[in-house]
PDB file of C-alpha atoms in Angstrom:
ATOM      1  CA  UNK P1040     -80.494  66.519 -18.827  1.00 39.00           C
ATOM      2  CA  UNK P1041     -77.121  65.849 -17.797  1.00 50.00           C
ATOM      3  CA  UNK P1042     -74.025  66.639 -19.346  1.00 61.00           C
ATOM      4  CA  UNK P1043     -71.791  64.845 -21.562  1.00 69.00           C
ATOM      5  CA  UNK P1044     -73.153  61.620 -23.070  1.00 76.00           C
ATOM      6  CA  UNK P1045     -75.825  59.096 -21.802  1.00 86.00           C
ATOM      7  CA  UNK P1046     -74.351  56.462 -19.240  1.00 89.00           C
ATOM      8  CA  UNK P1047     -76.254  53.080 -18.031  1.00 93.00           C
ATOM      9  CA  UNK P1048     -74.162  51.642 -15.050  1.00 95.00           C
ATOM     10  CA  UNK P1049     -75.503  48.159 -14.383  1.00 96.00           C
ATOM     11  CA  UNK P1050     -75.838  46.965 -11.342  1.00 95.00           C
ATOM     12  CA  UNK P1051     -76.393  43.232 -12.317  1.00 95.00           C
ATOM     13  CA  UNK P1052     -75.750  41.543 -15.887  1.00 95.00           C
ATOM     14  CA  UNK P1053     -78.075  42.156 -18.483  1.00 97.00           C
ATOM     15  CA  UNK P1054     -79.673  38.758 -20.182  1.00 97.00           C
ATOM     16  CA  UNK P1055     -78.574  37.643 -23.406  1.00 97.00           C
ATOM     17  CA  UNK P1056     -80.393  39.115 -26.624  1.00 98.00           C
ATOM     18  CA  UNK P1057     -82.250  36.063 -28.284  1.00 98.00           C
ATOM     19  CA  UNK P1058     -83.974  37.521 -30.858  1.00 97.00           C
ATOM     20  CA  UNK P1059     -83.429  40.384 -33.660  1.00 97.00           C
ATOM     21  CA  UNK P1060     -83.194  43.527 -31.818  1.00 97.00           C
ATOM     22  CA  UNK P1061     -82.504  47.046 -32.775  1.00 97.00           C
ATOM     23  CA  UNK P1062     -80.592  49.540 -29.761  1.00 95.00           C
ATOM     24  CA  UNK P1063     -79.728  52.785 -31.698  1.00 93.00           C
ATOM     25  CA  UNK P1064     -77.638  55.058 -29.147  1.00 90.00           C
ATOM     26  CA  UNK P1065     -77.891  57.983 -31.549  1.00 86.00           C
ATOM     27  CA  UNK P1066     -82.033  58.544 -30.835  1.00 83.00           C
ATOM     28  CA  UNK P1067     -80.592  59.887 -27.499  1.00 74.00           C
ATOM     29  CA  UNK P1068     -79.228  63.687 -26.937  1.00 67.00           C
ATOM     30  CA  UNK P1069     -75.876  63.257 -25.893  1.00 59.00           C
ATOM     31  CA  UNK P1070     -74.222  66.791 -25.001  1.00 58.00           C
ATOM     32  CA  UNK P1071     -72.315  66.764 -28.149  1.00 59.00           C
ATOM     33  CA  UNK P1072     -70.755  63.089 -27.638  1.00 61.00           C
ATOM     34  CA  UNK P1073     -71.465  60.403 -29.866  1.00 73.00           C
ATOM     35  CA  UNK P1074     -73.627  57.526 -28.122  1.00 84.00           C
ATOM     36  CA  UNK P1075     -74.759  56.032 -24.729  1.00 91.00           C
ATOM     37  CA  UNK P1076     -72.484  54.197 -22.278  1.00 92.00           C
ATOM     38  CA  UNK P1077     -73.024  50.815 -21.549  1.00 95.00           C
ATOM     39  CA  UNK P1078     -70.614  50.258 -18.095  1.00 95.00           C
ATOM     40  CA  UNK P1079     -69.946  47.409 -15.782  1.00 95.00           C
ATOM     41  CA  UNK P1080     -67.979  49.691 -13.492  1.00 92.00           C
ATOM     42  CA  UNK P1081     -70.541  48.806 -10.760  1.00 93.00           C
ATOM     43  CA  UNK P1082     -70.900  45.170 -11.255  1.00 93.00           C
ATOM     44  CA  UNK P1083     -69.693  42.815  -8.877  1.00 90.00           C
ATOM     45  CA  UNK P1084     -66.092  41.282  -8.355  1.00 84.00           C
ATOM     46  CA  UNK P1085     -66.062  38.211  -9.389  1.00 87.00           C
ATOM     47  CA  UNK P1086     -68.665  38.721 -12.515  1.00 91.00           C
ATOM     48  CA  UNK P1087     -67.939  36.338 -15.417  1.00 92.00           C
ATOM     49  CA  UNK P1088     -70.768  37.706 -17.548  1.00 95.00           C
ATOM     50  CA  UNK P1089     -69.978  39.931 -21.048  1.00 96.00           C
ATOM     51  CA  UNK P1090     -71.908  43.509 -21.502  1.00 96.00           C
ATOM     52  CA  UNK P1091     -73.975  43.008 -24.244  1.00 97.00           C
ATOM     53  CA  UNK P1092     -74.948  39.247 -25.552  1.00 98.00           C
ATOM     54  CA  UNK P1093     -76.481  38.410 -29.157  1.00 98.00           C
ATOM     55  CA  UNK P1094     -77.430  35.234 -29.923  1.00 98.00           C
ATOM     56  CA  UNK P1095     -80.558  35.578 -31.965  1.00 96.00           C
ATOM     57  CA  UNK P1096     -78.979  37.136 -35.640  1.00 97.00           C
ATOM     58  CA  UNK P1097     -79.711  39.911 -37.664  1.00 98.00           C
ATOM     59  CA  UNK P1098     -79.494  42.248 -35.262  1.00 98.00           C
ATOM     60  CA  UNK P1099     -78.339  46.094 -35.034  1.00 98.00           C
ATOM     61  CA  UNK P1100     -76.431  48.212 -32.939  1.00 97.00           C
ATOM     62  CA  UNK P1101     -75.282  51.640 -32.851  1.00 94.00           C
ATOM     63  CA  UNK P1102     -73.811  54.387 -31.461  1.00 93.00           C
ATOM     64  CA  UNK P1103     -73.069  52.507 -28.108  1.00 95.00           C
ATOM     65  CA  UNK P1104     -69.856  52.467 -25.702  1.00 94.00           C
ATOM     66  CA  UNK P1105     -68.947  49.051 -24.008  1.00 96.00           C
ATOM     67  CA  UNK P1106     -66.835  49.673 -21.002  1.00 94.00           C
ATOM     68  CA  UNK P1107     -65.552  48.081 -17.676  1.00 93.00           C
ATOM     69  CA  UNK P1108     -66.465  44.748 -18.350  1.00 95.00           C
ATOM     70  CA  UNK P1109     -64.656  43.077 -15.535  1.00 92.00           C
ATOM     71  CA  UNK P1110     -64.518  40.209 -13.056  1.00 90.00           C
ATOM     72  CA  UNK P1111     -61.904  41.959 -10.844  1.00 85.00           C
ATOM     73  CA  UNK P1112     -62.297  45.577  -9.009  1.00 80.00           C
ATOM     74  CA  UNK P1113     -60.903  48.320 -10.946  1.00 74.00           C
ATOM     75  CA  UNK P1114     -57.366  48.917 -10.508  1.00 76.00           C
ATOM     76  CA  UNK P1115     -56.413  45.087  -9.659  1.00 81.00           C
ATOM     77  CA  UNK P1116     -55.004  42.849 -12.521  1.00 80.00           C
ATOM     78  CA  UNK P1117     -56.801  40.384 -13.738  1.00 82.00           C
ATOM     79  CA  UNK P1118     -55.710  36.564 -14.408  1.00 77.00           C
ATOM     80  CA  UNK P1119     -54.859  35.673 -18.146  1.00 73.00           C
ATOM     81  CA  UNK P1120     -57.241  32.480 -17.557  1.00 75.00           C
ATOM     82  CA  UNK P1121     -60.564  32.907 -18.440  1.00 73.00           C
ATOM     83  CA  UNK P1122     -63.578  34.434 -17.659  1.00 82.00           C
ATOM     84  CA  UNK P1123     -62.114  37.772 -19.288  1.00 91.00           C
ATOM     85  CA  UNK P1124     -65.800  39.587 -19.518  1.00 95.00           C
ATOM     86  CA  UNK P1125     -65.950  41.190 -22.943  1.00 95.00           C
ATOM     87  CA  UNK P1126     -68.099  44.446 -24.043  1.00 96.00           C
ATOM     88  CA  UNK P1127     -69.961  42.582 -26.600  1.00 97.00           C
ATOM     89  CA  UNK P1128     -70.241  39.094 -27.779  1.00 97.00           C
ATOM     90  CA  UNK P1129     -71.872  37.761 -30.700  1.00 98.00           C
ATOM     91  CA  UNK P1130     -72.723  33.921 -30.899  1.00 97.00           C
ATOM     92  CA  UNK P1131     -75.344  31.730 -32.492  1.00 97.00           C
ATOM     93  CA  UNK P1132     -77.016  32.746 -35.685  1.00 94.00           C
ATOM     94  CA  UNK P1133     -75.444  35.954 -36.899  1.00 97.00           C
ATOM     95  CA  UNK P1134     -75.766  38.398 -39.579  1.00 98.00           C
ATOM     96  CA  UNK P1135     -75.352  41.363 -37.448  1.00 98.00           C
ATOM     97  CA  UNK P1136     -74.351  44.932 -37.701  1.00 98.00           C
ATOM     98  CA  UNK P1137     -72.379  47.075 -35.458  1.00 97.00           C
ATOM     99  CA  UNK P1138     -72.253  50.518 -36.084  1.00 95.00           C
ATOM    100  CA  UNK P1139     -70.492  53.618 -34.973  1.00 92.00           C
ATOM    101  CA  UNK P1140     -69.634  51.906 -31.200  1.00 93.00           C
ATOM    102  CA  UNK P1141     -66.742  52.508 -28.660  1.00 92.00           C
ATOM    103  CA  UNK P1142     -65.807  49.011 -27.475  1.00 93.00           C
ATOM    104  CA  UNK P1143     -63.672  49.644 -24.319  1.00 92.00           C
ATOM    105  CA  UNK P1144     -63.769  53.921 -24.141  1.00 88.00           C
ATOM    106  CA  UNK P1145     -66.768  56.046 -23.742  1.00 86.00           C
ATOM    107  CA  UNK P1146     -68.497  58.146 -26.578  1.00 82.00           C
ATOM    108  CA  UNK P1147     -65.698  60.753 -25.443  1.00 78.00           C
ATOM    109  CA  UNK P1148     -62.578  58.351 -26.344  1.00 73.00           C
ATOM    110  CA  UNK P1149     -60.862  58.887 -23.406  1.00 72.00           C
ATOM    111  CA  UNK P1150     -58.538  55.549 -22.605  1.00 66.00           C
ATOM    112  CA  UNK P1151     -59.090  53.984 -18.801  1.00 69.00           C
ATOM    113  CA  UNK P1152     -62.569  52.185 -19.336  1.00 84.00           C
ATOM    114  CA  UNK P1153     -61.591  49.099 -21.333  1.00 89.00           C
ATOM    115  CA  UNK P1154     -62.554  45.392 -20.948  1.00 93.00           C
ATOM    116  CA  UNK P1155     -61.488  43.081 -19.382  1.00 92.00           C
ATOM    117  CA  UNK P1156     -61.821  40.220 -21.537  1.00 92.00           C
ATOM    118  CA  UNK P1157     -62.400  41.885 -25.412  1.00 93.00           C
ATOM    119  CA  UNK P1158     -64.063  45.013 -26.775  1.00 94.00           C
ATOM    120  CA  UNK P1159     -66.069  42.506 -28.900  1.00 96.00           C
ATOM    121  CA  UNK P1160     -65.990  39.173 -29.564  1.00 96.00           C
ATOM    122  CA  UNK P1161     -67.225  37.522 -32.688  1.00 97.00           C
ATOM    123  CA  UNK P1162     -68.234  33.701 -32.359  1.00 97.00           C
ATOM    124  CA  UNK P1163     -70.813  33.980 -35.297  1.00 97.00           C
ATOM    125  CA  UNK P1164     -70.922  34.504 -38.954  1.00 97.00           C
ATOM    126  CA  UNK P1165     -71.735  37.071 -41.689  1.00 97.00           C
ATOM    127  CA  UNK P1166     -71.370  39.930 -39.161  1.00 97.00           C
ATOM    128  CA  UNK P1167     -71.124  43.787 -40.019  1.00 97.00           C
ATOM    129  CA  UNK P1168     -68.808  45.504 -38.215  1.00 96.00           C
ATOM    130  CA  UNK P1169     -68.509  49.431 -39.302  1.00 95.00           C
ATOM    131  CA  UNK P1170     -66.815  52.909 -38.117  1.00 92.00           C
ATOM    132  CA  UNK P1171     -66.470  51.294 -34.953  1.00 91.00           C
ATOM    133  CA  UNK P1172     -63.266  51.867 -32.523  1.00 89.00           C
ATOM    134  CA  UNK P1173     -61.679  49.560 -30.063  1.00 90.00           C
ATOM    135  CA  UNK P1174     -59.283  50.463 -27.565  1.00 89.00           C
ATOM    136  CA  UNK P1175     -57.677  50.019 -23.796  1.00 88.00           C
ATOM    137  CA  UNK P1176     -58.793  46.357 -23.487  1.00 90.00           C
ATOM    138  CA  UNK P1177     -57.114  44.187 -21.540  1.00 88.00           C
ATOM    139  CA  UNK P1178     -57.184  41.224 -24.033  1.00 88.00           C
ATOM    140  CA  UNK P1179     -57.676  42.748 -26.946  1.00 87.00           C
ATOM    141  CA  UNK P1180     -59.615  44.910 -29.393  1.00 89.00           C
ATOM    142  CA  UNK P1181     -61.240  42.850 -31.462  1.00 92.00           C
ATOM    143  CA  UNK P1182     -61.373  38.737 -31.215  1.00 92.00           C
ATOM    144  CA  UNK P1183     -62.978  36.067 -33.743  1.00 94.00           C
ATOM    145  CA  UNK P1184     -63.114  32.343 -32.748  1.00 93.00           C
ATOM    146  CA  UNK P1185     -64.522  29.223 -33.950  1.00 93.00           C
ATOM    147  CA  UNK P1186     -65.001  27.314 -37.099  1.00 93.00           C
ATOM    148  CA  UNK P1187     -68.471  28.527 -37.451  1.00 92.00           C
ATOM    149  CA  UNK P1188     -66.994  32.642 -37.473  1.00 95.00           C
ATOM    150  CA  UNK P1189     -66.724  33.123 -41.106  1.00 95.00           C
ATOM    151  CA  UNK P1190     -67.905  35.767 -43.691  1.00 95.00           C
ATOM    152  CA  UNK P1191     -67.176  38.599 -41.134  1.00 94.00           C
ATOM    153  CA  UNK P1192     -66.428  41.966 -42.371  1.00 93.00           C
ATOM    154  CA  UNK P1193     -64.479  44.918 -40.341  1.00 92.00           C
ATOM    155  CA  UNK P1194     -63.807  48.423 -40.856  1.00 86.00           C
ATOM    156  CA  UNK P1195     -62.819  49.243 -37.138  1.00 80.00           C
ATOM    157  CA  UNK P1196     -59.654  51.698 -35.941  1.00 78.00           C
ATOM    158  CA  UNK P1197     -58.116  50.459 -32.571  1.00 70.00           C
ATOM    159  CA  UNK P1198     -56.274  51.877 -30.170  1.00 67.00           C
ATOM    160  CA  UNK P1199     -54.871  55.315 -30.613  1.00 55.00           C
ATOM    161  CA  UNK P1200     -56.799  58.355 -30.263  1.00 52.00           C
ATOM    162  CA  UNK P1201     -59.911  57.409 -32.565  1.00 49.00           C
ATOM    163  CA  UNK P1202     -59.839  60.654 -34.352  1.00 45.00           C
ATOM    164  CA  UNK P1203     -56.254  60.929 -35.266  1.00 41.00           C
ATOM    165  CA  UNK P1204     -57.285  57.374 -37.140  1.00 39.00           C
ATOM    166  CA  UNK P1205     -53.800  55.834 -35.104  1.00 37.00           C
ATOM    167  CA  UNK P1206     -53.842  52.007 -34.650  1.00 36.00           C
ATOM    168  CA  UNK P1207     -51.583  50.174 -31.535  1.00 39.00           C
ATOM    169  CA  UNK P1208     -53.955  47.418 -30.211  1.00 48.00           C
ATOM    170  CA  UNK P1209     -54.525  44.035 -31.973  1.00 50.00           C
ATOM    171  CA  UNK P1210     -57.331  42.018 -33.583  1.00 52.00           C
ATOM    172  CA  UNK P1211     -57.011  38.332 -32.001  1.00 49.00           C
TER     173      UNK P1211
END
């Protein structure tokens, strides 16, 4: 085993979801850190595509870090324009849950991993979204869009330290 949490570092985007799936980061041992990182941090410059994409509803995730999301190399800033790759995007049918994740720092909370785009973006209704923290994206923490996002529900912190339960970054 290695230590500290569980990391995945793509090396090419993942497809989107389009079906009810369940990804429960907890099953995993973890070294005494909450979760499994999800990273882009080896993706491409130039990728436009988010981390993790749901389209197919009544899903449920947990215990999973979003991070480095990007369509510029680390340490260069990226244009306001879009594409702004998020950690997580939610579209289509919805009725999802999202549990106990780290959208834009790893299981450990350290800052320096965000997104580029959002931690999570919401484009869907009737989604869950519980104990989750956002923090160090570029955009911002948490964004909902579109006449057809309605009937979501949040209890997230973001930014701050997530266990000192301090808040600095927005909800767009």
């Amino acid at each position: 085993p290695v230590p500290g949490n569980p990391r995945i570092i793509l090396q090419s985007a993942l497809p989107e979801i389009t079906g009810p799936v369940l990804i429960d980061g907890h099953t995993q041992p973890t070294g005494g850190h909450l979760g499994v990182e999800i990273t882009g941090e080896a993706l491409p410059a130039g990728n436009v595509e988010d981390g993790l994409v749901l389209s197919g509803g009544n899903s449920l995730l947990r215990g999973l870090a979003l991070t480095r999301f990007r369509s510029v190399p680390l340490g260069e800033l990226p244009l306001p324009e879009a594409p702004n790759p998020s950690g997580m995007l939610l579209k289509g049918i919805g009725g999802n849950r999202v549990e106990f994740c780290f959208l834009g720092t790893p299981p450990s909370g350290t800052v320096g991993a965000g997104n580029e785009g959002y931690g999570l973006r919401i484009e869907s209704p009737d989604n869950r979204i519980e104990a989750c923290h956002a923090a160090g994206n570029w955009i911002g923490g948490i964004g909902i869009f579109g006449a057809e996002a309605t009937g979501n529900t949040l209890t997230v912190t973001v930014g701050g330290d997530p266990l000192a339960h301090r808040s600095s970054n927005l909800l767009g």
